[in-house]
Short mmCIF file of N, CA and C in Angstrom, two decimals:
data_model
loop_
_atom_site.label_atom_id
_atom_site.label_comp_id
_atom_site.label_asym_id
_atom_site.label_seq_id
_atom_site.Cartn_x
_atom_site.Cartn_y
_atom_site.Cartn_z
N VAL A 1 -4.07 -13.51 12.19
CA VAL A 1 -4.20 -12.38 11.27
C VAL A 1 -2.85 -12.14 10.60
N GLN A 2 -2.89 -12.01 9.30
CA GLN A 2 -1.63 -11.86 8.58
C GLN A 2 -1.83 -11.07 7.29
N LEU A 3 -0.85 -10.22 6.99
CA LEU A 3 -0.75 -9.55 5.70
C LEU A 3 0.61 -9.89 5.13
N VAL A 4 0.64 -10.34 3.90
CA VAL A 4 1.90 -10.72 3.27
C VAL A 4 2.01 -10.02 1.93
N GLU A 5 3.04 -9.20 1.79
CA GLU A 5 3.27 -8.50 0.53
C GLU A 5 4.24 -9.29 -0.34
N PHE A 6 4.07 -9.19 -1.62
CA PHE A 6 5.04 -9.73 -2.56
C PHE A 6 4.93 -8.97 -3.88
N GLY A 7 5.95 -9.18 -4.71
CA GLY A 7 5.98 -8.51 -6.01
C GLY A 7 7.02 -7.42 -6.13
N GLY A 8 7.74 -7.13 -5.05
CA GLY A 8 8.79 -6.13 -5.14
C GLY A 8 9.97 -6.64 -5.94
N GLY A 9 10.93 -5.76 -6.17
CA GLY A 9 12.11 -6.15 -6.93
C GLY A 9 12.88 -4.96 -7.43
N LEU A 10 13.78 -5.23 -8.35
CA LEU A 10 14.62 -4.20 -8.95
C LEU A 10 14.09 -3.89 -10.35
N VAL A 11 13.90 -2.63 -10.63
CA VAL A 11 13.39 -2.22 -11.94
C VAL A 11 14.07 -0.93 -12.36
N GLN A 12 14.19 -0.73 -13.64
CA GLN A 12 14.78 0.52 -14.14
C GLN A 12 13.76 1.65 -14.09
N ALA A 13 14.26 2.84 -14.01
CA ALA A 13 13.38 4.01 -14.04
C ALA A 13 12.50 3.97 -15.29
N GLY A 14 11.23 4.29 -15.10
CA GLY A 14 10.28 4.23 -16.20
C GLY A 14 9.54 2.92 -16.29
N GLY A 15 10.01 1.93 -15.53
CA GLY A 15 9.39 0.61 -15.56
C GLY A 15 8.19 0.50 -14.64
N SER A 16 7.67 -0.70 -14.55
CA SER A 16 6.46 -0.96 -13.76
C SER A 16 6.66 -2.17 -12.85
N LEU A 17 5.93 -2.14 -11.76
CA LEU A 17 5.84 -3.30 -10.86
C LEU A 17 4.41 -3.36 -10.34
N ARG A 18 4.00 -4.56 -10.00
CA ARG A 18 2.70 -4.74 -9.35
C ARG A 18 2.92 -5.44 -8.03
N LEU A 19 2.62 -4.74 -6.95
CA LEU A 19 2.70 -5.32 -5.63
C LEU A 19 1.37 -5.98 -5.27
N SER A 20 1.46 -7.08 -4.57
CA SER A 20 0.28 -7.77 -4.08
C SER A 20 0.36 -7.91 -2.57
N CYS A 21 -0.80 -7.94 -1.94
CA CYS A 21 -0.87 -8.12 -0.49
C CYS A 21 -1.97 -9.14 -0.22
N ALA A 22 -1.59 -10.26 0.37
CA ALA A 22 -2.54 -11.31 0.70
C ALA A 22 -2.94 -11.20 2.16
N ALA A 23 -4.24 -11.10 2.42
CA ALA A 23 -4.75 -10.98 3.78
C ALA A 23 -5.35 -12.30 4.22
N SER A 24 -5.13 -12.64 5.48
CA SER A 24 -5.72 -13.85 6.04
C SER A 24 -6.05 -13.62 7.51
N GLY A 25 -7.03 -14.35 7.99
CA GLY A 25 -7.39 -14.26 9.39
C GLY A 25 -8.41 -13.19 9.72
N PHE A 26 -8.82 -12.42 8.73
CA PHE A 26 -9.86 -11.42 8.93
C PHE A 26 -10.57 -11.17 7.62
N THR A 27 -11.71 -10.52 7.70
CA THR A 27 -12.52 -10.27 6.50
C THR A 27 -12.11 -8.93 5.91
N LEU A 28 -11.53 -8.97 4.74
CA LEU A 28 -10.98 -7.77 4.12
C LEU A 28 -12.05 -6.70 3.90
N ASP A 29 -13.30 -7.12 3.64
CA ASP A 29 -14.38 -6.17 3.39
C ASP A 29 -14.56 -5.19 4.54
N ASP A 30 -14.23 -5.63 5.74
CA ASP A 30 -14.48 -4.81 6.93
C ASP A 30 -13.39 -3.79 7.21
N TYR A 31 -12.36 -3.79 6.38
CA TYR A 31 -11.19 -2.98 6.68
C TYR A 31 -10.83 -2.06 5.52
N ALA A 32 -10.38 -0.89 5.88
CA ALA A 32 -9.73 -0.03 4.91
C ALA A 32 -8.28 -0.49 4.77
N ILE A 33 -7.75 -0.34 3.58
CA ILE A 33 -6.40 -0.82 3.29
C ILE A 33 -5.56 0.33 2.75
N ALA A 34 -4.31 0.35 3.13
CA ALA A 34 -3.40 1.36 2.61
C ALA A 34 -2.05 0.73 2.29
N TRP A 35 -1.37 1.37 1.40
CA TRP A 35 0.03 1.05 1.13
C TRP A 35 0.87 2.19 1.68
N PHE A 36 1.90 1.84 2.42
CA PHE A 36 2.87 2.78 2.93
C PHE A 36 4.23 2.41 2.37
N ARG A 37 5.16 3.33 2.48
CA ARG A 37 6.53 3.02 2.11
C ARG A 37 7.48 3.74 3.05
N GLN A 38 8.66 3.17 3.16
CA GLN A 38 9.68 3.78 4.01
C GLN A 38 11.04 3.61 3.36
N ALA A 39 11.65 4.74 3.07
CA ALA A 39 13.00 4.75 2.52
C ALA A 39 13.99 4.90 3.67
N PRO A 40 15.24 4.47 3.48
CA PRO A 40 16.25 4.58 4.55
C PRO A 40 16.38 6.01 5.06
N GLY A 41 16.31 6.16 6.36
CA GLY A 41 16.48 7.46 6.97
C GLY A 41 15.26 8.36 6.90
N LYS A 42 14.16 7.84 6.37
CA LYS A 42 12.94 8.65 6.23
C LYS A 42 11.79 8.02 7.01
N GLU A 43 10.79 8.85 7.29
CA GLU A 43 9.61 8.35 7.98
C GLU A 43 8.74 7.54 7.03
N ARG A 44 7.93 6.69 7.63
CA ARG A 44 6.98 5.92 6.83
C ARG A 44 5.91 6.88 6.29
N GLU A 45 5.62 6.78 5.01
CA GLU A 45 4.65 7.68 4.40
C GLU A 45 3.56 6.90 3.68
N GLY A 46 2.38 7.47 3.71
CA GLY A 46 1.26 6.85 3.02
C GLY A 46 1.39 7.04 1.52
N VAL A 47 1.15 5.99 0.78
CA VAL A 47 1.24 6.01 -0.68
C VAL A 47 -0.15 6.02 -1.30
N SER A 48 -1.00 5.11 -0.81
CA SER A 48 -2.33 4.99 -1.39
C SER A 48 -3.27 4.33 -0.39
N PHE A 49 -4.58 4.61 -0.57
CA PHE A 49 -5.59 4.15 0.38
C PHE A 49 -6.83 3.69 -0.36
N SER A 50 -7.43 2.62 0.18
CA SER A 50 -8.69 2.13 -0.37
C SER A 50 -9.69 1.98 0.76
N GLY A 51 -10.79 2.74 0.69
CA GLY A 51 -11.81 2.68 1.72
C GLY A 51 -12.50 1.34 1.75
N ARG A 52 -13.11 1.03 2.90
CA ARG A 52 -13.65 -0.32 3.06
C ARG A 52 -15.01 -0.52 2.44
N SER A 53 -15.80 0.50 2.26
CA SER A 53 -17.14 0.26 1.77
C SER A 53 -17.59 1.23 0.69
N ASP A 54 -16.98 2.39 0.61
CA ASP A 54 -17.47 3.41 -0.32
C ASP A 54 -16.67 3.49 -1.61
N GLY A 55 -15.68 2.62 -1.75
CA GLY A 55 -14.90 2.63 -2.97
C GLY A 55 -13.96 3.79 -3.12
N SER A 56 -13.77 4.55 -2.03
CA SER A 56 -12.90 5.71 -2.11
C SER A 56 -11.44 5.28 -2.22
N THR A 57 -10.69 6.05 -2.97
CA THR A 57 -9.25 5.84 -3.08
C THR A 57 -8.54 7.18 -2.96
N TYR A 58 -7.38 7.14 -2.37
CA TYR A 58 -6.56 8.34 -2.22
C TYR A 58 -5.11 8.00 -2.55
N TYR A 59 -4.40 9.01 -3.00
CA TYR A 59 -3.01 8.83 -3.37
C TYR A 59 -2.18 9.99 -2.85
N ALA A 60 -0.94 9.68 -2.51
CA ALA A 60 0.00 10.75 -2.22
C ALA A 60 0.25 11.52 -3.51
N ASP A 61 0.50 12.82 -3.37
CA ASP A 61 0.73 13.65 -4.56
C ASP A 61 1.90 13.11 -5.40
N SER A 62 2.87 12.54 -4.73
CA SER A 62 4.07 12.09 -5.42
C SER A 62 3.82 10.89 -6.34
N VAL A 63 2.71 10.19 -6.15
CA VAL A 63 2.45 9.00 -6.97
C VAL A 63 1.17 9.13 -7.79
N LYS A 64 0.46 10.22 -7.62
CA LYS A 64 -0.81 10.41 -8.32
C LYS A 64 -0.59 10.33 -9.83
N GLY A 65 -1.44 9.56 -10.49
CA GLY A 65 -1.33 9.40 -11.93
C GLY A 65 -0.38 8.30 -12.36
N ARG A 66 0.39 7.76 -11.41
CA ARG A 66 1.34 6.68 -11.74
C ARG A 66 0.99 5.37 -11.04
N PHE A 67 0.44 5.46 -9.84
CA PHE A 67 0.11 4.28 -9.05
C PHE A 67 -1.41 4.10 -9.00
N THR A 68 -1.82 2.84 -8.93
CA THR A 68 -3.25 2.52 -8.81
C THR A 68 -3.44 1.43 -7.77
N ILE A 69 -4.30 1.71 -6.80
CA ILE A 69 -4.62 0.71 -5.78
C ILE A 69 -5.91 0.00 -6.19
N SER A 70 -5.96 -1.29 -5.91
CA SER A 70 -7.18 -2.04 -6.16
C SER A 70 -7.27 -3.17 -5.13
N ARG A 71 -8.47 -3.70 -5.00
CA ARG A 71 -8.66 -4.78 -4.04
C ARG A 71 -9.66 -5.79 -4.59
N ASP A 72 -9.47 -7.03 -4.22
CA ASP A 72 -10.40 -8.09 -4.56
C ASP A 72 -10.81 -8.74 -3.25
N ASN A 73 -11.92 -8.27 -2.71
CA ASN A 73 -12.34 -8.76 -1.39
C ASN A 73 -12.65 -10.25 -1.39
N ALA A 74 -13.14 -10.75 -2.51
CA ALA A 74 -13.47 -12.17 -2.59
C ALA A 74 -12.22 -13.03 -2.45
N LYS A 75 -11.10 -12.51 -2.93
CA LYS A 75 -9.85 -13.25 -2.85
C LYS A 75 -8.98 -12.80 -1.68
N ASN A 76 -9.46 -11.81 -0.94
CA ASN A 76 -8.69 -11.24 0.17
C ASN A 76 -7.33 -10.73 -0.30
N MET A 77 -7.34 -10.03 -1.42
CA MET A 77 -6.11 -9.51 -2.01
C MET A 77 -6.21 -8.01 -2.24
N VAL A 78 -5.08 -7.35 -2.09
CA VAL A 78 -4.95 -5.93 -2.39
C VAL A 78 -3.75 -5.78 -3.32
N TYR A 79 -3.85 -4.84 -4.25
CA TYR A 79 -2.79 -4.67 -5.24
C TYR A 79 -2.37 -3.20 -5.31
N LEU A 80 -1.14 -3.00 -5.74
CA LEU A 80 -0.67 -1.66 -6.05
C LEU A 80 0.08 -1.73 -7.38
N GLN A 81 -0.53 -1.21 -8.41
CA GLN A 81 0.12 -1.14 -9.72
C GLN A 81 0.94 0.13 -9.77
N MET A 82 2.23 -0.02 -10.03
CA MET A 82 3.14 1.12 -10.03
C MET A 82 3.75 1.26 -11.43
N ASN A 83 3.45 2.35 -12.06
CA ASN A 83 3.97 2.63 -13.41
C ASN A 83 4.89 3.85 -13.38
N SER A 84 5.65 4.01 -14.43
CA SER A 84 6.56 5.16 -14.57
C SER A 84 7.38 5.35 -13.30
N LEU A 85 7.96 4.29 -12.83
CA LEU A 85 8.70 4.34 -11.57
C LEU A 85 9.92 5.25 -11.66
N LYS A 86 10.20 5.88 -10.54
CA LYS A 86 11.32 6.81 -10.44
C LYS A 86 12.26 6.33 -9.33
N PRO A 87 13.52 6.73 -9.40
CA PRO A 87 14.46 6.32 -8.33
C PRO A 87 13.97 6.72 -6.93
N GLU A 88 13.25 7.82 -6.84
CA GLU A 88 12.75 8.25 -5.53
C GLU A 88 11.61 7.39 -5.01
N ASP A 89 11.13 6.45 -5.81
CA ASP A 89 10.13 5.50 -5.33
C ASP A 89 10.77 4.33 -4.59
N THR A 90 12.09 4.28 -4.59
CA THR A 90 12.80 3.21 -3.90
C THR A 90 12.51 3.24 -2.42
N ALA A 91 12.03 2.11 -1.89
CA ALA A 91 11.64 2.02 -0.48
C ALA A 91 11.18 0.61 -0.20
N VAL A 92 10.96 0.34 1.08
CA VAL A 92 10.23 -0.86 1.47
C VAL A 92 8.76 -0.50 1.50
N TYR A 93 7.95 -1.29 0.84
CA TYR A 93 6.51 -1.02 0.74
C TYR A 93 5.76 -1.99 1.65
N TYR A 94 4.81 -1.41 2.40
CA TYR A 94 4.01 -2.18 3.35
C TYR A 94 2.53 -2.02 3.03
N CYS A 95 1.78 -3.08 3.20
CA CYS A 95 0.33 -2.92 3.21
C CYS A 95 -0.14 -2.96 4.66
N ALA A 96 -1.22 -2.24 4.91
CA ALA A 96 -1.73 -2.13 6.27
C ALA A 96 -3.25 -2.09 6.22
N ALA A 97 -3.88 -2.57 7.28
CA ALA A 97 -5.34 -2.61 7.36
C ALA A 97 -5.81 -1.95 8.64
N ARG A 98 -6.90 -1.21 8.54
CA ARG A 98 -7.46 -0.61 9.75
C ARG A 98 -8.98 -0.74 9.75
N PHE A 99 -9.54 -0.94 10.93
CA PHE A 99 -10.98 -1.08 11.08
C PHE A 99 -11.62 0.28 11.32
N SER A 100 -10.92 1.15 12.02
CA SER A 100 -11.48 2.44 12.37
C SER A 100 -11.54 3.36 11.17
N SER A 101 -12.35 4.37 11.28
CA SER A 101 -12.45 5.37 10.22
C SER A 101 -12.37 6.76 10.85
N GLY A 102 -12.22 7.74 9.99
CA GLY A 102 -12.26 9.11 10.47
C GLY A 102 -10.92 9.78 10.59
N SER A 103 -9.85 9.04 10.69
CA SER A 103 -8.55 9.68 10.82
C SER A 103 -7.91 9.85 9.45
N THR A 104 -6.89 10.66 9.40
CA THR A 104 -6.17 10.90 8.15
C THR A 104 -5.60 9.59 7.63
N TRP A 105 -5.85 9.29 6.38
CA TRP A 105 -5.48 7.97 5.87
C TRP A 105 -3.98 7.74 5.88
N GLY A 106 -3.21 8.81 5.75
CA GLY A 106 -1.76 8.66 5.69
C GLY A 106 -1.06 8.57 7.04
N ASP A 107 -1.83 8.63 8.12
CA ASP A 107 -1.25 8.48 9.45
C ASP A 107 -1.15 7.00 9.77
N PRO A 108 0.04 6.45 9.99
CA PRO A 108 0.17 5.01 10.20
C PRO A 108 -0.36 4.52 11.55
N ARG A 109 -0.58 5.41 12.51
CA ARG A 109 -0.90 4.97 13.88
C ARG A 109 -2.21 4.22 14.03
N PRO A 110 -3.28 4.57 13.30
CA PRO A 110 -4.55 3.85 13.51
C PRO A 110 -4.61 2.47 12.86
N TYR A 111 -3.61 2.09 12.11
CA TYR A 111 -3.69 0.82 11.38
C TYR A 111 -3.46 -0.35 12.33
N ASP A 112 -4.32 -1.36 12.19
CA ASP A 112 -4.32 -2.49 13.11
C ASP A 112 -3.33 -3.58 12.72
N TYR A 113 -3.20 -3.80 11.43
CA TYR A 113 -2.37 -4.91 10.95
C TYR A 113 -1.42 -4.42 9.88
N TRP A 114 -0.22 -5.00 9.89
CA TRP A 114 0.84 -4.62 8.95
C TRP A 114 1.48 -5.87 8.37
N GLY A 115 1.89 -5.76 7.11
CA GLY A 115 2.71 -6.80 6.53
C GLY A 115 4.17 -6.59 6.87
N GLN A 116 5.00 -7.49 6.41
CA GLN A 116 6.43 -7.43 6.73
C GLN A 116 7.20 -6.54 5.77
N GLY A 117 6.57 -6.17 4.67
CA GLY A 117 7.21 -5.27 3.71
C GLY A 117 7.87 -6.00 2.55
N THR A 118 7.94 -5.32 1.43
CA THR A 118 8.63 -5.83 0.25
C THR A 118 9.47 -4.70 -0.35
N GLN A 119 10.69 -5.02 -0.70
CA GLN A 119 11.63 -3.99 -1.19
C GLN A 119 11.37 -3.68 -2.66
N VAL A 120 11.29 -2.40 -2.95
CA VAL A 120 11.23 -1.92 -4.32
C VAL A 120 12.43 -1.03 -4.56
N THR A 121 13.23 -1.36 -5.57
CA THR A 121 14.41 -0.58 -5.90
C THR A 121 14.32 -0.16 -7.36
N VAL A 122 14.39 1.14 -7.58
CA VAL A 122 14.32 1.69 -8.93
C VAL A 122 15.68 2.29 -9.28
N SER A 123 16.30 1.76 -10.30
CA SER A 123 17.62 2.24 -10.72
C SER A 123 17.48 3.33 -11.78
N SER A 124 18.42 4.23 -11.76
CA SER A 124 18.36 5.35 -12.72
C SER A 124 19.10 5.02 -14.01
#
């Protein structure tokens, strides 16, 4: 089982990046997927969530209207389109998958699988 993120990098404020997460070793359809991020000295926080069967999506207030999560189950891929980036979006971004349901999507504890993370740096 593996999740691999890519697409991070350095971008100026106001710019865009598209993160990708490739899943292998499990069937993506069966799992809810989320993007988390962690900045130095801060706790890991939920950024966005995609439900496994009902098409539900959720976003942290700080990224609402700027970020869009999507998934292609046939390709076992998850994406995070990030627009209008701000310096405070600078963090390591992780994708995570969980089989269970019912808990708060932004709580990292129920997630079964995690990627290694990709760095996003937004310069002012």
